GROMACS .gro file of C-alpha atoms in nm:
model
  224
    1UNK     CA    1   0.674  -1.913   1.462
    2UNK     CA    2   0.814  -1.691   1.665
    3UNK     CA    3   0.671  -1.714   2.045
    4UNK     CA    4   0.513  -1.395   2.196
    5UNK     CA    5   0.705  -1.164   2.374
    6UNK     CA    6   0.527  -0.987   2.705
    7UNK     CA    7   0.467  -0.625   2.533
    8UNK     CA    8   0.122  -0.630   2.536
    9UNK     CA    9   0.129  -0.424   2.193
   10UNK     CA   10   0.277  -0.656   2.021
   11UNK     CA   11   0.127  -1.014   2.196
   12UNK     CA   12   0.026  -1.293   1.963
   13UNK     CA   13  -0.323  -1.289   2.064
   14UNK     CA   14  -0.575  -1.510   1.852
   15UNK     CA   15  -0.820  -1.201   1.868
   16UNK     CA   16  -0.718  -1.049   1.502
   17UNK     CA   17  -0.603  -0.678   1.524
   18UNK     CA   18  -0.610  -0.411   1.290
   19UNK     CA   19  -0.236  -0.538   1.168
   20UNK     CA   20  -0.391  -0.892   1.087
   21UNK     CA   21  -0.699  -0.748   0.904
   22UNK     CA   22  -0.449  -0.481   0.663
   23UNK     CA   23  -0.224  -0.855   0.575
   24UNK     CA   24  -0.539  -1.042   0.546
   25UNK     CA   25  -0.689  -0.747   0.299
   26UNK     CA   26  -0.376  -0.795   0.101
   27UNK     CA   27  -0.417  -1.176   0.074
   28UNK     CA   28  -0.761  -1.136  -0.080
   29UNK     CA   29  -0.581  -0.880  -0.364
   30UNK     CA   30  -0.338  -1.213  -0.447
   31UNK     CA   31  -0.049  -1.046  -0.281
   32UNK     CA   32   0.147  -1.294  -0.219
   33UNK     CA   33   0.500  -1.137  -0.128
   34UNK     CA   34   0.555  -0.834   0.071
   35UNK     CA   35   0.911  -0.671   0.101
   36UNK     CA   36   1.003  -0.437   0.387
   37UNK     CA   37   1.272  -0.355   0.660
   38UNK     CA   38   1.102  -0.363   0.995
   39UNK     CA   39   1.066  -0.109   1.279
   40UNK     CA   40   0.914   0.021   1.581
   41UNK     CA   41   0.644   0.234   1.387
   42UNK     CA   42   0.526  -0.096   1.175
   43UNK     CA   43   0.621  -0.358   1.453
   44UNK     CA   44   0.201  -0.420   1.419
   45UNK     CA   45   0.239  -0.513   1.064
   46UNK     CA   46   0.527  -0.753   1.131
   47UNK     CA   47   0.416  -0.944   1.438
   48UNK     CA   48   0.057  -1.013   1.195
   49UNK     CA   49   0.294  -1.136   0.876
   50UNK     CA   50   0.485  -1.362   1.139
   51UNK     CA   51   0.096  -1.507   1.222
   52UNK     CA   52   0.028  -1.525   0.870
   53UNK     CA   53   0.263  -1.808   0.794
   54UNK     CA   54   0.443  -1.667   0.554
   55UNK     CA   55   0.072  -1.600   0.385
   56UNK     CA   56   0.195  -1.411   0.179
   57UNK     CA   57   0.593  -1.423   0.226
   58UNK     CA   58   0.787  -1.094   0.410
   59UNK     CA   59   1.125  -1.020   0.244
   60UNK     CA   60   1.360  -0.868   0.449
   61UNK     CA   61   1.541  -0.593   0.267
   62UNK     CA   62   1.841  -0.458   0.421
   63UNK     CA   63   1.719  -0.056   0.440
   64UNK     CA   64   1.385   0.097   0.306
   65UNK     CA   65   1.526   0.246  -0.012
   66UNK     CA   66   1.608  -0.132  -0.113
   67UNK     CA   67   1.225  -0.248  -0.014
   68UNK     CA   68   1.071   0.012  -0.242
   69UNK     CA   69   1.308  -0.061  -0.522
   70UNK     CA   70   1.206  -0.464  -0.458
   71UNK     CA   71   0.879  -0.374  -0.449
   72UNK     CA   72   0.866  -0.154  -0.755
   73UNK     CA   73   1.053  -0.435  -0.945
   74UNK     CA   74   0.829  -0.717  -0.838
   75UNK     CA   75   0.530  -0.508  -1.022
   76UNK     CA   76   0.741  -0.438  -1.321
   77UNK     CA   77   0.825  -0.817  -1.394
   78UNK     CA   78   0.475  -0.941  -1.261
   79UNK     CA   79   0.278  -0.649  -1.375
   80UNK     CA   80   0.065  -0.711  -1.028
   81UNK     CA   81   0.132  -0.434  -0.769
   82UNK     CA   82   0.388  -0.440  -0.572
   83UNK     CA   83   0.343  -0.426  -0.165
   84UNK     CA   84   0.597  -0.254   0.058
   85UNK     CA   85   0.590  -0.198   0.430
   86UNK     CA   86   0.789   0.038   0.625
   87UNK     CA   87   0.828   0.237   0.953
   88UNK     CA   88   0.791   0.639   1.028
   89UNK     CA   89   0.995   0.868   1.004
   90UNK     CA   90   1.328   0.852   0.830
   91UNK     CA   91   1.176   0.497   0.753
   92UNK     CA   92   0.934   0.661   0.534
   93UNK     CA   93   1.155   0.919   0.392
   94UNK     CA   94   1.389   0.582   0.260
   95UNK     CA   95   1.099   0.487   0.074
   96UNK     CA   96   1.103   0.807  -0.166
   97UNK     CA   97   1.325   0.723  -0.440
   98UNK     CA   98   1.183   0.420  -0.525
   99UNK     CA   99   0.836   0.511  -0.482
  100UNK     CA  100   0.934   0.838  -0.734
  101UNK     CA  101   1.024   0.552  -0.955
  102UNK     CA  102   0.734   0.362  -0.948
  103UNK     CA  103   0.553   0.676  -1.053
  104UNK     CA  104   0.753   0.749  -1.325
  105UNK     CA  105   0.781   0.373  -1.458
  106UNK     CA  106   0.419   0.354  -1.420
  107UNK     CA  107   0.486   0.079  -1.177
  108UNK     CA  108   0.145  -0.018  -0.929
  109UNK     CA  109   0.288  -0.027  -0.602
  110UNK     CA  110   0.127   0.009  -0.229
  111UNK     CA  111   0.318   0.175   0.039
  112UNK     CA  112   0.238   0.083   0.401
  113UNK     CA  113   0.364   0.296   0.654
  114UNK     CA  114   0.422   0.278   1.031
  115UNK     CA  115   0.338   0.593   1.190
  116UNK     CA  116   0.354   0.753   1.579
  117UNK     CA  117   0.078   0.688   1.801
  118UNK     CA  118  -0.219   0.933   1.807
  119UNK     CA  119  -0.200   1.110   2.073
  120UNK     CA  120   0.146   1.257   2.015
  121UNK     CA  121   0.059   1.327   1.662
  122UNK     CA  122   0.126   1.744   1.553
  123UNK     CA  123   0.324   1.752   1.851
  124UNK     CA  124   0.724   1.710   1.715
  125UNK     CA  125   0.759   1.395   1.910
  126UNK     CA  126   1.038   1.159   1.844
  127UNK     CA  127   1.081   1.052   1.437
  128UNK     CA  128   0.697   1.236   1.348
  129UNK     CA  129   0.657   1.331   1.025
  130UNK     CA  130   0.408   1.507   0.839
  131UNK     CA  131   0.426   1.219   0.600
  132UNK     CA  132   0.100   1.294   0.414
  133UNK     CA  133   0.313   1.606   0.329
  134UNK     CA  134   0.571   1.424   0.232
  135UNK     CA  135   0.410   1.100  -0.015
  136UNK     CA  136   0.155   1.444  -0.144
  137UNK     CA  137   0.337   1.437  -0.500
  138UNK     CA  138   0.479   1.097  -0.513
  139UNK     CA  139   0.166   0.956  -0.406
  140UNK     CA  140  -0.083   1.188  -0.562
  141UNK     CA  141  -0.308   1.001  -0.675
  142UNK     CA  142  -0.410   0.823  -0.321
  143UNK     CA  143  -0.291   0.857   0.034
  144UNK     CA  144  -0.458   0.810   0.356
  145UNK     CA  145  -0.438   0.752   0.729
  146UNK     CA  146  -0.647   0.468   0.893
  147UNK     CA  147  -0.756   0.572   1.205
  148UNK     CA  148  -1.005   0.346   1.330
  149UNK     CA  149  -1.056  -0.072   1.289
  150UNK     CA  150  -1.350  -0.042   1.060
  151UNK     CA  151  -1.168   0.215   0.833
  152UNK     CA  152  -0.927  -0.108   0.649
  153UNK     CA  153  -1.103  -0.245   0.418
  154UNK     CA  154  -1.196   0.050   0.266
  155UNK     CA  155  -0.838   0.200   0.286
  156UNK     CA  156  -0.671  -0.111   0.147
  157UNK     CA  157  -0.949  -0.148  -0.131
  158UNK     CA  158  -0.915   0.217  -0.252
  159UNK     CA  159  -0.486   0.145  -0.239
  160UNK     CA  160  -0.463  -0.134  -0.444
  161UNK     CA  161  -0.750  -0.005  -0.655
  162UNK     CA  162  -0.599   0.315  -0.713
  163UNK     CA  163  -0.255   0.166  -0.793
  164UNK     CA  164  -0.389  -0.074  -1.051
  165UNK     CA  165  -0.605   0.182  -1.201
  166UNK     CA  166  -0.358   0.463  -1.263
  167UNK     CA  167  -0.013   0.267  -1.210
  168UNK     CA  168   0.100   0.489  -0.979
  169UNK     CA  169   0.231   0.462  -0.631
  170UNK     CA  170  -0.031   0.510  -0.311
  171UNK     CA  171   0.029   0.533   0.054
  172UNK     CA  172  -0.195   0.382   0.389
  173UNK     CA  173  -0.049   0.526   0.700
  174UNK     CA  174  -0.090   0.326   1.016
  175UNK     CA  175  -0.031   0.476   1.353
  176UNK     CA  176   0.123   0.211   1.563
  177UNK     CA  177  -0.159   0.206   1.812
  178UNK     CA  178  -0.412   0.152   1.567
  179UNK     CA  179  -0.229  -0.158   1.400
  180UNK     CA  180  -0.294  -0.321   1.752
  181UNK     CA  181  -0.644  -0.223   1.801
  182UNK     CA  182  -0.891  -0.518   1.720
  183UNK     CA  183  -0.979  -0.575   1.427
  184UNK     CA  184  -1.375  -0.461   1.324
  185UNK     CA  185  -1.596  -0.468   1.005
  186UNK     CA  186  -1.757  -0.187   0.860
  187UNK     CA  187  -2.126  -0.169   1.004
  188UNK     CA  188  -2.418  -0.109   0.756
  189UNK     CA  189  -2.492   0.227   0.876
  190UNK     CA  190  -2.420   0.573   0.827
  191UNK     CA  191  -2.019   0.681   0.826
  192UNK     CA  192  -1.940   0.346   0.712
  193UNK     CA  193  -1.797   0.289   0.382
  194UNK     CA  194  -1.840  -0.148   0.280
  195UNK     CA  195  -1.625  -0.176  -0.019
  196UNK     CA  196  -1.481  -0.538  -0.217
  197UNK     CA  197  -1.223  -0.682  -0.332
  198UNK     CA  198  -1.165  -0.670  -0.744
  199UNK     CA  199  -1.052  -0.445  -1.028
  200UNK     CA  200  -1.106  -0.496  -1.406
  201UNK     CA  201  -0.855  -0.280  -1.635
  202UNK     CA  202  -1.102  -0.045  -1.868
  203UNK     CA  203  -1.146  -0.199  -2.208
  204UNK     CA  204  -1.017   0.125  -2.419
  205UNK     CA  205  -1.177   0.173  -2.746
  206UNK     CA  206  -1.119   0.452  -3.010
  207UNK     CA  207  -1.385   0.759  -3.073
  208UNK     CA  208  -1.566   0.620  -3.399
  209UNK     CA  209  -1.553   0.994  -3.506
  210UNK     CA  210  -1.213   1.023  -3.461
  211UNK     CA  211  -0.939   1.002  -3.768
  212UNK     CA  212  -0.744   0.675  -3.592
  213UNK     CA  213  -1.088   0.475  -3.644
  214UNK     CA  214  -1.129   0.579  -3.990
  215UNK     CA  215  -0.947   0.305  -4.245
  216UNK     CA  216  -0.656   0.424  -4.406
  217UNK     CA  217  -0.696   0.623  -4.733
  218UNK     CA  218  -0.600   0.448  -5.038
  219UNK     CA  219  -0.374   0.569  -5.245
  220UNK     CA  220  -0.502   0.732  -5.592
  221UNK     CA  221  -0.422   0.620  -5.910
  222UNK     CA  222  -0.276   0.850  -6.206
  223UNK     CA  223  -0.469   0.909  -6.500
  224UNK     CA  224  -0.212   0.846  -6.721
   0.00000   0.00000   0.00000
């Protein structure tokens, strides 16, 4: 383990954050390997995977283009989805072209991606990208932003989910303040979404109307 440093945004507290909650959300799916190259936008993300234990295991790629290829490859070969974590801004932009092949391998992978604080967001700062603009084809079938504590299970649920369920690429943005606010369940009242952990592939049956039900004609015999 790694000892704390004195940033207190990125302090090993034992008080779970937001960052802890997203890794522990992805434990609960069986993800057991997460590959990424790390940064200031997903520093959150990293410090909670250091606290995991290697719970599940962080591989180090080398640039974010090689993540999402690792990433996209680990679903291919374990037909589970494939986790990959990465910062903002050209961070994210790395992360297209294997992410574009995910989609067209029909590979299940879940980007998640370091983002600039709130407060700056809309206003150019320093590496901000529209990046729901950016993942809105290659991730068409989900994206989202959390923006408050109680909004990760949900988020993660609906990821994964969505990924398994159309084996497609999807996309949780996390600004880098939220990933260090503590952590917080959904409550049981209104503007709360509870959600659980599970998906069951459709069993897909053919229309019994249809001509690929029917039994295959047999042949007729001559008369001769």
């Amino acid at each position: 383990m790694t000892p704390a440093t004195n940033d207190p945004n990125e302090q090993d507290s034992q008080d779970p954050t937001v960052a802890d909650a997203i890794v522990a959300r992805l434990v609960e799916w069986g993800v057991d390997r997460i590959f990424g190259y790390s940064g200031d936008g997903i520093n959150g993300v990293m410090q909670a995977l250091r606290r995991s234990d290697d719970a599940p295991e962080f591989v180090q790629a080398r640039h974010e283009e090689t993540a999402a290829f690792m990433a996209v490859a680990h679903a291919k070969y374990t037909g589970r989805v494939g986790v990959v974590a990465a910062t903002q801004g050209p961070g994210a932009i790395h992360l297209l072209n294997g992410l574009y092949d995910a989609k067209l391998d029909g590979a299940p992978v879940v980007a998640i991606v370091g983002q600039q604080v709130r407060s700056v967001l809309g206003t150019e700062y320093q590496q901000e990208v529209d990046l729901h603009r950016l993942f809105a084809d290659v991730a068409a079938q989900y994206s989202t932003t959390v923006v408050a504590p109680e909004q990760v299970p949900a988020a993660i649920d609906q990821a994964v989910r969505t990924a398994l369920a159309t084996r497609s690429p999807t996309v949780v943005i996390v600004p880098h303040d939220v990933q260090n606010e503590p952590a917080a369940e959904p409550a049981s009242e209104h503007g709360h979404i509870t959600t659980a952990v599970g998906y069951r592939s459709p069993r897909v049956l053919p229309d019994p109307g249809s001509s690929s039900a029917r039994p295959p004609c047999s042949p007729k015999r001559s008369g001769r």
